[in-house]
Amino acid sequence: MSENTTANKPKNFIYEIIDEDLKTNKWGGKVCTRFPPEPNGYLHIGHAKSICLNYGIARDYNGKFNLRFDDTNPEKEETEYVESIIEDVNWLGTDFGDKVLFASDYFEQMYLWAVELIKKGKAYVCDLNADEIRASRGTLTEPGKESPYRNRSIEENLNLFERMKNGEFANGTKTLRAKIDMASPNFNLRDPIMYRIIHAEHHRTGNKWCIYPTYDWAHGNEDSIEGITHSICTLEFENHRPLYDWFLDQLGVHHPQQIEFARLNLNYTVMSKRKLLQLVQEKYVDDWDDPRMPTISAYKRRGYTPEAIRNFAEIVGVAKRDALTDISLLEFAIRDDLNKHTQRVMAVLNPLKAIITNYPDGKIEELEAVNNPEDPSMGSRRVPFSKEIYIEQSDFMENPPKGFHRLIHGGEVRLRYAYIIKCDEVIKNDNDEIVELRCSYDPETKSGTGTSKKKVKGTIHWVSVNHAIDVEVRLYDRLFTVENPGVEENWLSCINPNSLEVISNAKLEPFLRNAKKGERFQFERNGYFCVETKHATNDKLVFNRTVTLRDSWAKK
RNA sequence: UGCCGGGUCGUCUAAUGGUAGGACUACGCCCUUUGGAGGCGUCUGUAGAGGUUCGAAUCCUCUCCCGGCAGCCA
């Protein structure tokens, strides 16, 4: 619980607030944070930032971190979402104690507190309908008008509120409102609604309740009940803080400090749950975990690691200014992690057959290949080499541009872990398409022998034809063609039509035959890939491309 | 035209009256049996105008720009 636990970390303004609180003993040395999702959709990378922030604070200060579902609206919430959220929060590696918490477990307490406010003359039952309330709220420049029901007696309010709870009234016919100030420049203080009548089945409380607390009334109560010290939320709640404070002050209960920070926005994607839901419902993507989505489950399926996500959260930092973060920061985080930890392997995505004419028929050599040059402890493997191999179509050019380091007609290139070969002949079909290469190899140039005097500019990967396994590979690109689709009037028209490319006949070295679902590899010179966990058949392995390798040649 | 926030390299983020720094990106060089990784280097920034001060990104004033707020959503 000391400051030096964070002494070597870069501090954001929230850490500074907490340091100061510890110094002044504001909370008796306690630090308690929470992540309070509404179970109305899947978690996305922006939520991951919030989770990392809140959990990171609890961890760094030896405090406590709660996972609490803000399930106050039965019409939008589902158990499926609760389950996915728990899974994602776990996957990120947070420790939220021995149980998951729910706002719905506090409904009784909140009801009692509402009664208390009525008794203090601070809340009243209002018979205005939604339209009438909107009409009387005023505008940006004009104050609102007080409800004609604002000055009901405490007894009448108590009676009416109980009858609301008992289900005597239809949806929308009555609300419980806080009696604050209809002339406040802050709309949130113009007699905000605390309870609305919703006759709907709640995913946890069933039909026990037909009145449900609004966010404004519920949220501070939830934080208070759990003993939260720092209630961290995003900027759009800044205007709600005075109300958060007002409720807690009226109640005289534990009063956490609300602190707002700027939510994460990533370019070339959308981050609103509403939009993500629409992408799913209208089938622009597979599902919430479609690898093109910015959801946690999608990143997981695509091959991202929790470490990379956490590191990304660290890299983007925490501040109050609005930001549109470049996706390259995320890609850096995942490459950085995968580079250090993944097994290298050779895979030819778009095969072109090459026959090494002077290599003996039927001969097979088992060549040694390093598994990970970044980590010698990962050892090496044997890769079969033979007369017929596949190389990448893009590794051969008849009319190469200046600076092309790969195979050309009459030129030489090294086959990774094998020999230097020379292209002697280009075979084409009737359509003038290259269908095969005839090459010759130099036996003196075998990899690792140190006998090669030759120097070639390029090294390309390959797979032995007779040993190759056929796999499907899915290449993903950004889901949108514009940097900030979320602000476009017709954002759906900005969807990238080429965000998914399926390659059904990629060739892999046999080492991968028994790759397990979710396993990650680097396909040398191509990128990082992982075995698909969801839509894959048994007869063929399917790989998802997590991210490409940096490619300083492709950029020209 | 109301209230609340916010403006620092292309992007994200530090500097809390005392040398505007880091990461990413881009570019260049070195190295390399992955055009990967790694190493080195370069470019680019305090929204504007005044003021206070020996000294201002930081404090004051005015201006400009951006975001949020008029759900019985969160």
Coordinates of C-alpha atoms (C1' of nucleotides) in Angstrom, one line a residue, chain B:
Chain B
rU1 C1' -26.3 32.3 -27.6
rG2 C1' -26.4 27.7 -21.7
rC3 C1' -23.4 24.3 -18.7
rC4 C1' -19.2 20.9 -18.3
rG5 C1' -14.6 19.1 -20.2
rG6 C1' -10.4 19.4 -23.4
rG7 C1' -6.4 21.5 -27.1
rU8 C1' 1.9 19.3 -26.7
rC9 C1' 5.5 15.9 -33.1
rG10 C1' 1.5 12.4 -38.3
rU11 C1' -0.6 9.1 -33.7
rC12 C1' -0.6 8.2 -28.3
rU13 C1' 1.7 10.2 -24.1
rA14 C1' 5.4 12.9 -20.5
rA15 C1' 7.4 17.5 -18.6
rU16 C1' 3.2 19.9 -12.2
rG17 C1' 7.4 27.9 -13.2
rG18 C1' 13.8 25.9 -14.9
rU19 C1' 17.2 21.8 -21.3
rA20 C1' 9.8 20.3 -24.7
rG21 C1' 11.2 13.9 -23.6
rG22 C1' 9.5 8.8 -24.7
rA23 C1' 6.8 5.2 -27.6
rC24 C1' 4.5 4.2 -32.3
rU25 C1' 4.7 5.7 -37.5
rA26 C1' 7.7 7.4 -41.6
rC27 C1' 12.5 8.0 -43.7
rG28 C1' 17.8 6.8 -43.9
rC29 C1' 22.1 3.9 -42.6
rC30 C1' 24.3 -0.7 -40.4
rC31 C1' 23.5 -5.7 -39.6
rU32 C1' 20.9 -10.0 -41.3
rU33 C1' 20.2 -17.3 -44.4
rU34 C1' 12.9 -14.0 -42.5
rG35 C1' 13.1 -7.2 -47.1
rG36 C1' 11.4 -10.1 -39.8
rA37 C1' 14.1 -9.1 -35.4
rG38 C1' 18.1 -5.9 -33.7
rG39 C1' 21.4 -1.4 -33.7
rC40 C1' 22.2 3.7 -35.0
rG41 C1' 20.3 8.2 -36.8
rU42 C1' 16.8 11.9 -39.0
rC43 C1' 12.2 14.6 -39.7
rU44 C1' 8.0 16.8 -37.4
rG45 C1' 5.1 19.6 -31.8
rU46 C1' 3.3 23.5 -27.0
rA47 C1' -4.0 26.5 -31.2
rG48 C1' -3.5 32.2 -31.4
rA49 C1' -2.7 37.1 -29.2
rG50 C1' -1.4 39.8 -25.0
rG51 C1' 0.3 39.8 -19.8
rU52 C1' 3.0 38.2 -15.1
rU53 C1' 8.2 36.5 -14.4
rC54 C1' 15.2 36.4 -14.6
rG55 C1' 12.6 32.3 -16.8
rA56 C1' 5.9 30.1 -19.1
rA57 C1' 3.5 24.1 -22.4
rU58 C1' 2.7 25.1 -17.2
rC59 C1' 0.1 31.1 -13.9
rC60 C1' -3.5 35.4 -15.6
rU61 C1' -6.7 37.7 -19.7
rC62 C1' -9.0 37.5 -24.3
rU63 C1' -9.8 34.8 -28.8
rC64 C1' -10.2 30.4 -31.8
rC65 C1' -11.0 25.2 -32.3
rC66 C1' -12.7 20.2 -30.6
rG67 C1' -15.8 16.9 -27.5
rG68 C1' -20.1 15.9 -24.2
rC69 C1' -25.0 17.2 -22.3
rA70 C1' -32.2 18.4 -23.6
rG71 C1' -33.4 8.8 -22.9
rC72 C1' -38.2 6.5 -18.3
rC73 C1' -30.1 4.0 -22.2
rA74 C1' -25.5 3.2 -19.8

